[in-house]
Short mmCIF file of C-alpha atoms and ligand atoms in Angstrom, two decimals:
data_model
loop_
_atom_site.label_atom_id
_atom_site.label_comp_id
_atom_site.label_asym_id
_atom_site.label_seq_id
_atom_site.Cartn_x
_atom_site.Cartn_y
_atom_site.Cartn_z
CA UNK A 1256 55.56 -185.14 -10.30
CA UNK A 1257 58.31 -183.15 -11.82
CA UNK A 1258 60.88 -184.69 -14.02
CA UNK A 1259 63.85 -183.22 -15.58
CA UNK A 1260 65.14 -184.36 -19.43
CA UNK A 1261 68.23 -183.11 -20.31
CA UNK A 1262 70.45 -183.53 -23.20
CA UNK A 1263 73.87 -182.57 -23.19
CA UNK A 1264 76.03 -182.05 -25.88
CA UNK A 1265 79.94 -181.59 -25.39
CA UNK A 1266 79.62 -177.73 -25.19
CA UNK A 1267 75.79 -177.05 -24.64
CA UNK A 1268 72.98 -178.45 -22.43
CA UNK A 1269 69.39 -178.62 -23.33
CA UNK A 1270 66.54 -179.31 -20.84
CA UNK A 1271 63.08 -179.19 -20.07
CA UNK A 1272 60.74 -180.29 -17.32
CA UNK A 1273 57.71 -181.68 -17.32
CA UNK A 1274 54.56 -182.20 -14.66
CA UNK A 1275 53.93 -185.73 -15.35
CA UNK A 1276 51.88 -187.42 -15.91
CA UNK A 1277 49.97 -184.42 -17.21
CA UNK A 1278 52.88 -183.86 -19.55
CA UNK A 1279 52.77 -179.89 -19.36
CA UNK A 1280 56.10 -178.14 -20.20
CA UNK A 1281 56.95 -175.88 -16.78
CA UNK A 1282 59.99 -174.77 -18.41
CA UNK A 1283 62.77 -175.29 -21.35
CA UNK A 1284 65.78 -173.83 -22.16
CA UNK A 1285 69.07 -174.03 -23.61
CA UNK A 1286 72.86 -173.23 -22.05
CA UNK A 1287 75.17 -172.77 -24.93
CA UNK A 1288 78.74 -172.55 -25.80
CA UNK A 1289 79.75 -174.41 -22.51
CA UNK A 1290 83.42 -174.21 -21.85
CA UNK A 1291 83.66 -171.07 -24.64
CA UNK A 1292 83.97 -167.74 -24.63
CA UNK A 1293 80.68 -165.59 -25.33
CA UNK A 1294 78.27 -168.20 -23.33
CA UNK A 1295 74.74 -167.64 -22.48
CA UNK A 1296 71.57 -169.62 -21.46
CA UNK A 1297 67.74 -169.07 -22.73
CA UNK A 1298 64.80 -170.53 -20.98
CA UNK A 1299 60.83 -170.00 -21.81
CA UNK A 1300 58.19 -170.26 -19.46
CA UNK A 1301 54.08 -169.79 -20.67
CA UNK A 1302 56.09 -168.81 -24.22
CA UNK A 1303 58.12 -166.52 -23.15
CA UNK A 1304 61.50 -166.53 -23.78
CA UNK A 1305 64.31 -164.65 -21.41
CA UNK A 1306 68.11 -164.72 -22.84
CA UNK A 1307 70.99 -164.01 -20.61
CA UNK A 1308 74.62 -164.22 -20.90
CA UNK A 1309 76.79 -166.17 -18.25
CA UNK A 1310 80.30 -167.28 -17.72
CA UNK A 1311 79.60 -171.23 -18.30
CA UNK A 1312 83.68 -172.05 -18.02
CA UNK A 1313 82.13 -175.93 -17.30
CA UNK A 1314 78.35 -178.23 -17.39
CA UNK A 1315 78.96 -177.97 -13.42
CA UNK A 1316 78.53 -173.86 -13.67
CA UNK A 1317 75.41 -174.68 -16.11
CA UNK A 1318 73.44 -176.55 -13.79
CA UNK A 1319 74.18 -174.39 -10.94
CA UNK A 1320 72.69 -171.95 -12.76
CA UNK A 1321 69.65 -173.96 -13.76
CA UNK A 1322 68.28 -175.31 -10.49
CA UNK A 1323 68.88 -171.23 -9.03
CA UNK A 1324 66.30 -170.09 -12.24
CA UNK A 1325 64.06 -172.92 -11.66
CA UNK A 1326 63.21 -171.94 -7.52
CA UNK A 1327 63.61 -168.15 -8.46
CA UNK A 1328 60.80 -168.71 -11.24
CA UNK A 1329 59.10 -170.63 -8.94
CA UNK A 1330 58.81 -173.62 -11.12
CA UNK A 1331 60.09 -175.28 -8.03
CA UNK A 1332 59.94 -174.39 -4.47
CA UNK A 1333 62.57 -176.46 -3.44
CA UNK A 1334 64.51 -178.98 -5.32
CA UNK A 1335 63.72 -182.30 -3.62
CA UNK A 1336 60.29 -181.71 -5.97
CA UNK A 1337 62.49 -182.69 -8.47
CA UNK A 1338 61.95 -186.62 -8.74
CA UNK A 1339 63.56 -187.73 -11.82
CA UNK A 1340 65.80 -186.87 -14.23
CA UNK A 1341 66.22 -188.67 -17.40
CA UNK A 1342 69.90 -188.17 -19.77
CA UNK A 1343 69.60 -188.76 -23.22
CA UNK A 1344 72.52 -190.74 -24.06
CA UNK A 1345 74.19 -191.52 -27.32
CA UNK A 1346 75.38 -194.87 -27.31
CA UNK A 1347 74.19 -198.12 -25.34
CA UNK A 1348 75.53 -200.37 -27.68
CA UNK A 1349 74.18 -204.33 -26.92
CA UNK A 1350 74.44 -203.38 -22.85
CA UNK A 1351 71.03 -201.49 -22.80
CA UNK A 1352 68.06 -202.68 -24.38
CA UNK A 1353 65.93 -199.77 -22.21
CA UNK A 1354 66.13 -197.01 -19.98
CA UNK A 1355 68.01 -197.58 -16.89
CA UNK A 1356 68.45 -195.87 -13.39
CA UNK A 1357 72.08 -194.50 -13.71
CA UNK A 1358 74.35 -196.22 -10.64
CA UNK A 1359 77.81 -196.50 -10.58
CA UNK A 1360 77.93 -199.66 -12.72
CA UNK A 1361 75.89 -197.66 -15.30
CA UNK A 1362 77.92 -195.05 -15.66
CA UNK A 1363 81.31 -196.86 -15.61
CA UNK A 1364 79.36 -199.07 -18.58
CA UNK A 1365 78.77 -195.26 -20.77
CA UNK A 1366 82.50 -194.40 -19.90
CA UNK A 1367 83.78 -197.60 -21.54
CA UNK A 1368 80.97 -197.41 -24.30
CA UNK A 1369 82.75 -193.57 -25.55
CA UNK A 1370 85.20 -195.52 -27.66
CA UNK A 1371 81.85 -196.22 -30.01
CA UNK A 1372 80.56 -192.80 -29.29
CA UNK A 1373 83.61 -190.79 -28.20
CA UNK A 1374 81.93 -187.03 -28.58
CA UNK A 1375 78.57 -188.13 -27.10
CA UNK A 1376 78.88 -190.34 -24.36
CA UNK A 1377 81.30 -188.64 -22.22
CA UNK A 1378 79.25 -185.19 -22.63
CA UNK A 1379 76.35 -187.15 -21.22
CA UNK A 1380 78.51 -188.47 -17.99
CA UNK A 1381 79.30 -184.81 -17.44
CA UNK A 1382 75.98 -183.95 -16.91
CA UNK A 1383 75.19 -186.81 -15.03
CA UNK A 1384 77.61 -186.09 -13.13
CA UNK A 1385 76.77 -182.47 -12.96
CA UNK A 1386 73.32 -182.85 -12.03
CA UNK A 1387 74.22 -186.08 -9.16
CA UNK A 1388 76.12 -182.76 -7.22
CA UNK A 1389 73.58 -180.10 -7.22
CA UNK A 1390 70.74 -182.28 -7.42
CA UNK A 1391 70.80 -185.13 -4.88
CA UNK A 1392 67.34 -186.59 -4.45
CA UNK A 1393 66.08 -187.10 -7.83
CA UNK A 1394 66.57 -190.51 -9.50
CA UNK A 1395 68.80 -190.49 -12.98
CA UNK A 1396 68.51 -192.32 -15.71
CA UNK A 1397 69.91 -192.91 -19.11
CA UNK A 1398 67.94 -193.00 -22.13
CA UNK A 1399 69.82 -194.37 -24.96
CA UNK A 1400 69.48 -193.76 -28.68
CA UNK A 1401 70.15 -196.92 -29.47
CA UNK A 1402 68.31 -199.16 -26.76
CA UNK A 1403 65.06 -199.25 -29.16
CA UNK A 1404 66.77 -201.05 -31.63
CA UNK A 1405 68.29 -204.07 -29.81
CA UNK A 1406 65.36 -206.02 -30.90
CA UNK A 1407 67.23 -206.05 -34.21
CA UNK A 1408 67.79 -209.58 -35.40
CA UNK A 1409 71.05 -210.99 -36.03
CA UNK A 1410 70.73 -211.53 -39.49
CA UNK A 1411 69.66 -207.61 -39.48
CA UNK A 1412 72.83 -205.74 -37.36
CA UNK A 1413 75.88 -208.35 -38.36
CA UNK A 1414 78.02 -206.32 -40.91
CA UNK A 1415 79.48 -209.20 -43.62
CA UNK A 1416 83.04 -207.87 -42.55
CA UNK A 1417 85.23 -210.33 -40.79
CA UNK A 1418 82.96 -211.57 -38.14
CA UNK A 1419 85.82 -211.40 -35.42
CA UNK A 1420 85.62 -207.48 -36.04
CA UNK A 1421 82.46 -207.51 -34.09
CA UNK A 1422 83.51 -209.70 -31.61
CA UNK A 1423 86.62 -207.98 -30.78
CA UNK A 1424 85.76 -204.20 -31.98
CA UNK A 1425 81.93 -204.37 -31.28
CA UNK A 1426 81.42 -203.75 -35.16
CA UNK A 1427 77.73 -203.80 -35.95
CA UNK A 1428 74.72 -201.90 -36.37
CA UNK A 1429 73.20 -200.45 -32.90
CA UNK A 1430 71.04 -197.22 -35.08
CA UNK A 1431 70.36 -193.83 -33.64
CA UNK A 1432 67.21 -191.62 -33.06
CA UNK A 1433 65.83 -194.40 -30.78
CA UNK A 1434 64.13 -192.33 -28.98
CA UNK A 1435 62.24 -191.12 -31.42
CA UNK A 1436 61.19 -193.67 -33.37
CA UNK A 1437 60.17 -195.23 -29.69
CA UNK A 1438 57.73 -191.90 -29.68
CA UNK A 1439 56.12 -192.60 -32.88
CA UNK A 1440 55.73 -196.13 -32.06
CA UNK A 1441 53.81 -195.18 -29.30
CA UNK A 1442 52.05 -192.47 -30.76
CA UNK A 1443 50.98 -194.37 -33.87
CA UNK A 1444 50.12 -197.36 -31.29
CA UNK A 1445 47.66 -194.97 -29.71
CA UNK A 1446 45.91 -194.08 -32.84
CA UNK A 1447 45.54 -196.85 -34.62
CA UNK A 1448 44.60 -198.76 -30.83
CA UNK A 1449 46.74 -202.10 -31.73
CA UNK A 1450 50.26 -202.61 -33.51
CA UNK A 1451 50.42 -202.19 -37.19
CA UNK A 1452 53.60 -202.18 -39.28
CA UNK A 1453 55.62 -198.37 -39.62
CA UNK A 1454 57.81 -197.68 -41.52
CA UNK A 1455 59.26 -194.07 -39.87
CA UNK A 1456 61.14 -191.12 -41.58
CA UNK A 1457 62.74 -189.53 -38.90
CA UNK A 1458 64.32 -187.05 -41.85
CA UNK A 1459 66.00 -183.65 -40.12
CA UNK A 1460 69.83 -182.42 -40.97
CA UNK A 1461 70.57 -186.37 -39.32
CA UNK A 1462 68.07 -189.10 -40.68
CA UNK A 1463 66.96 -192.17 -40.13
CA UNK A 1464 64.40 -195.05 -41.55
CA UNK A 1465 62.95 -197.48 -39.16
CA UNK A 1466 61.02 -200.33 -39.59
CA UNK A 1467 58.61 -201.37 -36.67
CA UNK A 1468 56.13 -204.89 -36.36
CA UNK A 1469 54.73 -205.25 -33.26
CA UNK A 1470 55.86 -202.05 -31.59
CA UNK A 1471 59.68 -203.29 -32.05
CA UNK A 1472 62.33 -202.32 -34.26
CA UNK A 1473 63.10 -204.92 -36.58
CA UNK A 1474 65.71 -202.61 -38.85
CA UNK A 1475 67.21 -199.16 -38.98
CA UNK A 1476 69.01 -196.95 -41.69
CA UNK A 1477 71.74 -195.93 -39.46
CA UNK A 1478 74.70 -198.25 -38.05
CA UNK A 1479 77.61 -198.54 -36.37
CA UNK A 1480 77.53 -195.04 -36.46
CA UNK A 1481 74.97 -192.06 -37.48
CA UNK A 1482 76.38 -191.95 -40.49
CA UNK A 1483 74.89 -194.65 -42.56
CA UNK A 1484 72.12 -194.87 -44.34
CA UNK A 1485 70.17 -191.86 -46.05
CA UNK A 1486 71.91 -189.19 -47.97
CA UNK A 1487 71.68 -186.44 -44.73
CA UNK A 1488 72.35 -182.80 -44.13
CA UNK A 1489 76.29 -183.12 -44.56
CA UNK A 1490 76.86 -186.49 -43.42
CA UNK A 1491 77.06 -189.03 -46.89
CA UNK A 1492 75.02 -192.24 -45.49
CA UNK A 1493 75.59 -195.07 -47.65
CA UNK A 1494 78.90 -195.32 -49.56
CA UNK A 1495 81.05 -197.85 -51.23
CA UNK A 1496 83.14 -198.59 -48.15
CA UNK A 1497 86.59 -199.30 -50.41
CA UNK A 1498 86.31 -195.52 -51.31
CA UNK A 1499 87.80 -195.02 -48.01
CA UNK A 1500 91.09 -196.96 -48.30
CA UNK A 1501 91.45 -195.03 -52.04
CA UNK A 1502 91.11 -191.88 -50.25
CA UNK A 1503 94.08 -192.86 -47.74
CA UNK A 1504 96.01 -193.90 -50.74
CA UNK A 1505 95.22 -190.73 -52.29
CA UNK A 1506 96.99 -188.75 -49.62
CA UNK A 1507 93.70 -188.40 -46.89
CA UNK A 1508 94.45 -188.94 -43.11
CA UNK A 1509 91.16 -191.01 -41.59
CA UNK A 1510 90.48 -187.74 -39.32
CA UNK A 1511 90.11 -185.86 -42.76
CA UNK A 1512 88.32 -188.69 -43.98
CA UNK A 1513 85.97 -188.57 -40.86
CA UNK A 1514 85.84 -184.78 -41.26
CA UNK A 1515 84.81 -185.28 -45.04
CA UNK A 1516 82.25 -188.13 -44.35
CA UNK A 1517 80.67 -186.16 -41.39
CA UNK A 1518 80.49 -182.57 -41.90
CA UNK A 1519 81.24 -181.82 -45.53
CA UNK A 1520 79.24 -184.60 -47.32
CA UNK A 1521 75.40 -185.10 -47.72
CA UNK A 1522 73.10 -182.29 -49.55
CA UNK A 1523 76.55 -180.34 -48.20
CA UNK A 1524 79.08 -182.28 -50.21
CA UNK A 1525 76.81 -182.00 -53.46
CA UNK A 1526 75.65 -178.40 -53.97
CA UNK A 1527 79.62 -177.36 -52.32
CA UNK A 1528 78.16 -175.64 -49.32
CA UNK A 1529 73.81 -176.13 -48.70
CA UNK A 1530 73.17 -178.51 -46.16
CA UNK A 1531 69.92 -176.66 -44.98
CA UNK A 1532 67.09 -177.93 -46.85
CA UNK A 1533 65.43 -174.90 -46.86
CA UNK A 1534 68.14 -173.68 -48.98
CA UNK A 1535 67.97 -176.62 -51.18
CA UNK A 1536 64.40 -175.99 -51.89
CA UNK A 1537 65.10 -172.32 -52.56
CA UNK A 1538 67.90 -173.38 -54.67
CA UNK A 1539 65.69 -175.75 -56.99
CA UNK A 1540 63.02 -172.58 -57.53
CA UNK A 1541 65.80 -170.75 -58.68
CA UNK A 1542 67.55 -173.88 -60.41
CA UNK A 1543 70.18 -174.57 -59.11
CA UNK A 1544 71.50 -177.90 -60.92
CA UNK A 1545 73.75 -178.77 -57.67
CA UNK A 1546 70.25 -178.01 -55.44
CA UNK A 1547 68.49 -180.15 -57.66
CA UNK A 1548 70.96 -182.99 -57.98
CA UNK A 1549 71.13 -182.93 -54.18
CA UNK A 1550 67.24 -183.38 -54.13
CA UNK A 1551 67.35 -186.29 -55.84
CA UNK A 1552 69.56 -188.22 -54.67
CA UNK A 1553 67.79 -187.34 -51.02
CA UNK A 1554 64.29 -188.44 -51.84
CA UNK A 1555 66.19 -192.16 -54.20
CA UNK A 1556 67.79 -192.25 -50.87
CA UNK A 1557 64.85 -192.29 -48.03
CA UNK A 1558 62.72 -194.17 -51.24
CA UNK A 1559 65.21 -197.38 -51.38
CA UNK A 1560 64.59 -197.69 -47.47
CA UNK A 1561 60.78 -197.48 -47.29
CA UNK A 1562 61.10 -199.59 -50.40
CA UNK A 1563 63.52 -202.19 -48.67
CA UNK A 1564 61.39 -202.18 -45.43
CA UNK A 1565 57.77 -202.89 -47.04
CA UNK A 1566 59.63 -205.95 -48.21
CA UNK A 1567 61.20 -206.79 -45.18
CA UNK A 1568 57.68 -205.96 -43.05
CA UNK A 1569 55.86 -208.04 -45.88
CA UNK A 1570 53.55 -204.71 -46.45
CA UNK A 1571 53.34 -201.94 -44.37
CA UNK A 1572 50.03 -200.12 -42.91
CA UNK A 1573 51.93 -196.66 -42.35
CA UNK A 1574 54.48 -194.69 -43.42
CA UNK A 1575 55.31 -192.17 -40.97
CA UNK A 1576 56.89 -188.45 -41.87
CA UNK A 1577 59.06 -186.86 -39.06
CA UNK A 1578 61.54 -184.22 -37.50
CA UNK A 1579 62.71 -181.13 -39.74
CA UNK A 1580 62.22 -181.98 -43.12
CA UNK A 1581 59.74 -184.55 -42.28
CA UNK A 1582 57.04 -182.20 -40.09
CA UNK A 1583 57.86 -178.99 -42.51
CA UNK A 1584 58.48 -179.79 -46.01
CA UNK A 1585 55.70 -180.90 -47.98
CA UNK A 1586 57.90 -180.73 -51.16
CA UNK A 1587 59.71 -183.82 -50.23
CA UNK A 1588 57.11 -185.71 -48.42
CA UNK A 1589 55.02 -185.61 -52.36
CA UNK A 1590 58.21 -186.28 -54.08
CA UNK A 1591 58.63 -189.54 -51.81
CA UNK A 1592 55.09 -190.49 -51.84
CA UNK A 1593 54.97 -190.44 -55.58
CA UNK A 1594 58.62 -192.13 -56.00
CA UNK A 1595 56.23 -195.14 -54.09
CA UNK A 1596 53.34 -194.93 -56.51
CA UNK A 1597 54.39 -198.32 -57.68
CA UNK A 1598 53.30 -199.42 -54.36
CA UNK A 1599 49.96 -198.27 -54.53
CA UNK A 1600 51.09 -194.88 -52.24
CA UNK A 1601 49.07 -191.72 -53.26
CA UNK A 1602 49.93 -188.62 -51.53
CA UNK A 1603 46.89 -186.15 -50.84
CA UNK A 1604 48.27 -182.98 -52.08
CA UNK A 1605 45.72 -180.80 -49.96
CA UNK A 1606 46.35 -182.44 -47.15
CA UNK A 1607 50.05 -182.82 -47.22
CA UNK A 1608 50.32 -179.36 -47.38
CA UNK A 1609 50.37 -178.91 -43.48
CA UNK A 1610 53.51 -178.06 -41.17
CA UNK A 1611 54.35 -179.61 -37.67
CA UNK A 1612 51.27 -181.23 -36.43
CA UNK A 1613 49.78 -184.39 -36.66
CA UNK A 1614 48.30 -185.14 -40.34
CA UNK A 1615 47.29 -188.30 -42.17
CA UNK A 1616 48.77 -187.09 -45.75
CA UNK A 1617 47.72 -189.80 -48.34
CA UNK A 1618 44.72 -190.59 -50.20
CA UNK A 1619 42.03 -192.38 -48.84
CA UNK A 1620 42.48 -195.10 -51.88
CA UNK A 1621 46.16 -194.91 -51.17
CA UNK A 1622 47.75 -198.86 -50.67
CA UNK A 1623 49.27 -197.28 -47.45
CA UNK A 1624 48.38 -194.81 -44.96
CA UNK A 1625 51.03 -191.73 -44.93
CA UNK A 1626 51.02 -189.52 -41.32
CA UNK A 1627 53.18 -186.84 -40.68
CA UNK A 1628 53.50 -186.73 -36.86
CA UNK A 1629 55.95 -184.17 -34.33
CA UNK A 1630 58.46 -185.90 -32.61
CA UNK A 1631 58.90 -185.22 -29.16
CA UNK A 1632 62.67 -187.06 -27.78
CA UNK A 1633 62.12 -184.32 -24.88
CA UNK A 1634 58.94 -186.02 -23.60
CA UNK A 1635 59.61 -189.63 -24.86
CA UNK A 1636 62.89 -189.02 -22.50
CA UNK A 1637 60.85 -187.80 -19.72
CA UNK A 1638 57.79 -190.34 -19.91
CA UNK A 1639 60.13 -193.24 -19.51
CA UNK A 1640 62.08 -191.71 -16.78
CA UNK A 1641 58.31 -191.09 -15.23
CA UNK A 1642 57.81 -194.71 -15.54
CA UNK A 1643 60.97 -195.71 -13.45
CA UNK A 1644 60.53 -193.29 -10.81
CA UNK A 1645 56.90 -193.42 -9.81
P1 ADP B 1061 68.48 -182.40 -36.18
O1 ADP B 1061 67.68 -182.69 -34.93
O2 ADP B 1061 68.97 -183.61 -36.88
O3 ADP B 1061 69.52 -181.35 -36.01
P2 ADP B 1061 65.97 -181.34 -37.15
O4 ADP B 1061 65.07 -182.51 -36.99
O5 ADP B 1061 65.79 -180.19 -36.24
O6 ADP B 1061 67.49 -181.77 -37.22
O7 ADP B 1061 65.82 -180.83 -38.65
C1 ADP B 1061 66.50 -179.70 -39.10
C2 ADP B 1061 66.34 -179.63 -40.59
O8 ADP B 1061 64.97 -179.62 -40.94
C3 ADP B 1061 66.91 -178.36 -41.17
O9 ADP B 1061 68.26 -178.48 -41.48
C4 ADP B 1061 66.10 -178.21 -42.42
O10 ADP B 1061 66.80 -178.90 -43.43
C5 ADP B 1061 64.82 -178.95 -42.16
N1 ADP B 1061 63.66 -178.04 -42.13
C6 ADP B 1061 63.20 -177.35 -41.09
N2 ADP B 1061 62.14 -176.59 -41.44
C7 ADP B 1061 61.93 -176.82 -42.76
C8 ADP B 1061 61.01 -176.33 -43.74
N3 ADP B 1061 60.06 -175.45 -43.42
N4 ADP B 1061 61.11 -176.80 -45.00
C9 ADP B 1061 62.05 -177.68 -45.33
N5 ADP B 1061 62.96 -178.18 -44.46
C10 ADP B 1061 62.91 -177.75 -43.20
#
């Protein structure tokens, strides 16, 4: 059965599709600068990868486009073999606990949700909406970055703010990355054959730290917004929230603020301009003080979480490494494993050093066991739209 999972961003739209249950990749691509001057669209099939540039004034052009390459390629012979296609969306908030079939009442409940997520989830109802006109027979759905954590207690989303700003504003934690941390679950529940308690790294330019008894979420670094928790590529994670009021007073507007918080803070804000941390690492052989600095207070960062969540789990049986930093930098993966060595966590420096594929990365006297293991949203997204649709 072929199923569609597309992600679309306000000017770009990614997608791949998948023969499932077999989970082989028929095709994957990329349409870029949507709505911009300059736009183009890349696909690969079997690895290879074809570029071409094309007017994209709207997501409507984009998918017009896409189901044209997928029956000239033959990936499809006619597009009622298309049976599903599943829409990563941003924000669910408390109104989706799992993926959904998208109906009217579904998409009229992401419309209101934007306020929470309002460069996200009105991207997504484009290409909903894109897709529902050129591709009538398959079943949509929504898969929500934040549905995996709604098993979050109380006690663990409630901000200690006025408690009538989350009944009127909807002011609490809902996470991010979901869908990934859903994946590992999964995964790590197929290798280990039962449920054991994760703690996950999902550490890329965004991060986030989940922990996960009994295949559920019970907390998660990020909150209201993508912005909390872990020092990230240019976004700050945790602050001091009265800095923001002394910024207004200082002369800041809360879109600068926003700006500032977002895009110009993180490993960004520190070293004045490196958010990659490619760079950073490059920057620390060469020592850079700022590149160092900003290395630090990454690795104290994602530390104080894994540290928080063994207590919170009571122990933990794994820690899992993921996403860009996680899957590719060794560097930071030892530097975190021994910032845990108080925890009994030894890092297996042979084995750590390996790069995007599944790897168990600590000692074999180590407290608890370390993995680094690929994410995979694209198929996670695709899997569960699978399930719905068969
Ligand atoms: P996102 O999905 O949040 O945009 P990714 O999960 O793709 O991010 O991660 C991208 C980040 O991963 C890059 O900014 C870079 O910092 C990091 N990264 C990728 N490859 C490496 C590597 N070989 N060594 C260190 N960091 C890497």
């Amino acid at each position: 059965m072929k199923i569609l999972s597309v992600n679309c961003g306000s000017s770009s739209l990614k997608f791949q599709m998948y023969e499932m249950p077999e989970k082989e990749v028929l095709i994957s691509g990329n349409f870029e600068r949507i709505g911009l001057e300059n736009s183009f669209y890349s696909y690969k099939i079997n690895g290879e990868k074809t570029k071409k540039e094309a007017s994209l004034p709207n997501h409507g052009e984009a998918v017009k486009i896409l189901v044209q390459e997928l029956l000239d390629n033959n990936i499809v012979n006619s597009l009622d073999e298309i049976k599903g296609i599943g829409h990563r969306v941003v924000q669910g908030a408390d109104k989706f606990d799992r993926t959904v079939i998208i109906d009217e009442s579904v998409k009229e409940t992401i419309s209101e949700l934007s306020k929470l997520a309002p460069l996200h989830n009105p991207a997504a109802l484009i290409g909903i909406n894109a897709f529902e006109q050129y591709v009538k027979d398959a079943t949509a759905t929504a898969v929500f970055d934040t549905a995996f954590h709604q098993t979050m207690k109380e006690e663990q989303y409630i901000y200690a703010l006025p408690y009538d700003w989350y009944t009127k504003y909807g002011i609490r934690k809902y996470g991010a990355h979901g869908t990934s941390h859903k994946y590992i679950t999964k995964y790590m529940q197929d290798y280990f054959k039962e449920n054991k308690k994760l703690i996950i790294c999902h550490i890329g330019s965004g991060g986030s730290i989940t922990a996960v008894k009994d295949g559920k979420c019970v907390d998660t670094s990020m909150g209201f917004t993508p912005n909390a928790g872990i020092v990230m590529g240019t976004r700050c994670g945790d602050i001091d929230a009265s800095i923001i009021p002394f910024m207004i007073d200082n002369g800041l507007t809360s879109k600068d603020i926003d700006t500032a918080i977002n895009k110009e803070s993180g490993l960004k804000g520190i070293t004045g301009g490196i958010s990659d941390s490619r760079d950073i690492e490059d920057g620390i052989k060469e020592g850079n003080k700022k590149c160092i600095l900003a290395q630090k207070l990454f690795v104290r960062s994602v530390v104080n979480y894994i540290a928080k969540y063994y207590v919170l789990l009571n122990g933990a049986d794994a820690i899992i490494f993921t996403a860009g930093i996680g899957e590719n930098s060794p560097e930071t993966r030892m530097q975190i494993m021994e910032s845990l060595s108080s925890l009994g966590i030894k890092g297996d420096n042979e084995a750590n050093n390996s790069r995007g594929k599944f790897t168990k990365i600590s000692s074999s006297d180590s407290t608890v066991e370390c993995f680094v293991v690929p994410t995979n949203e694209e198929l996670m997204i695709a899997e569960d739209t699978y399930e719905l649709v068969k």
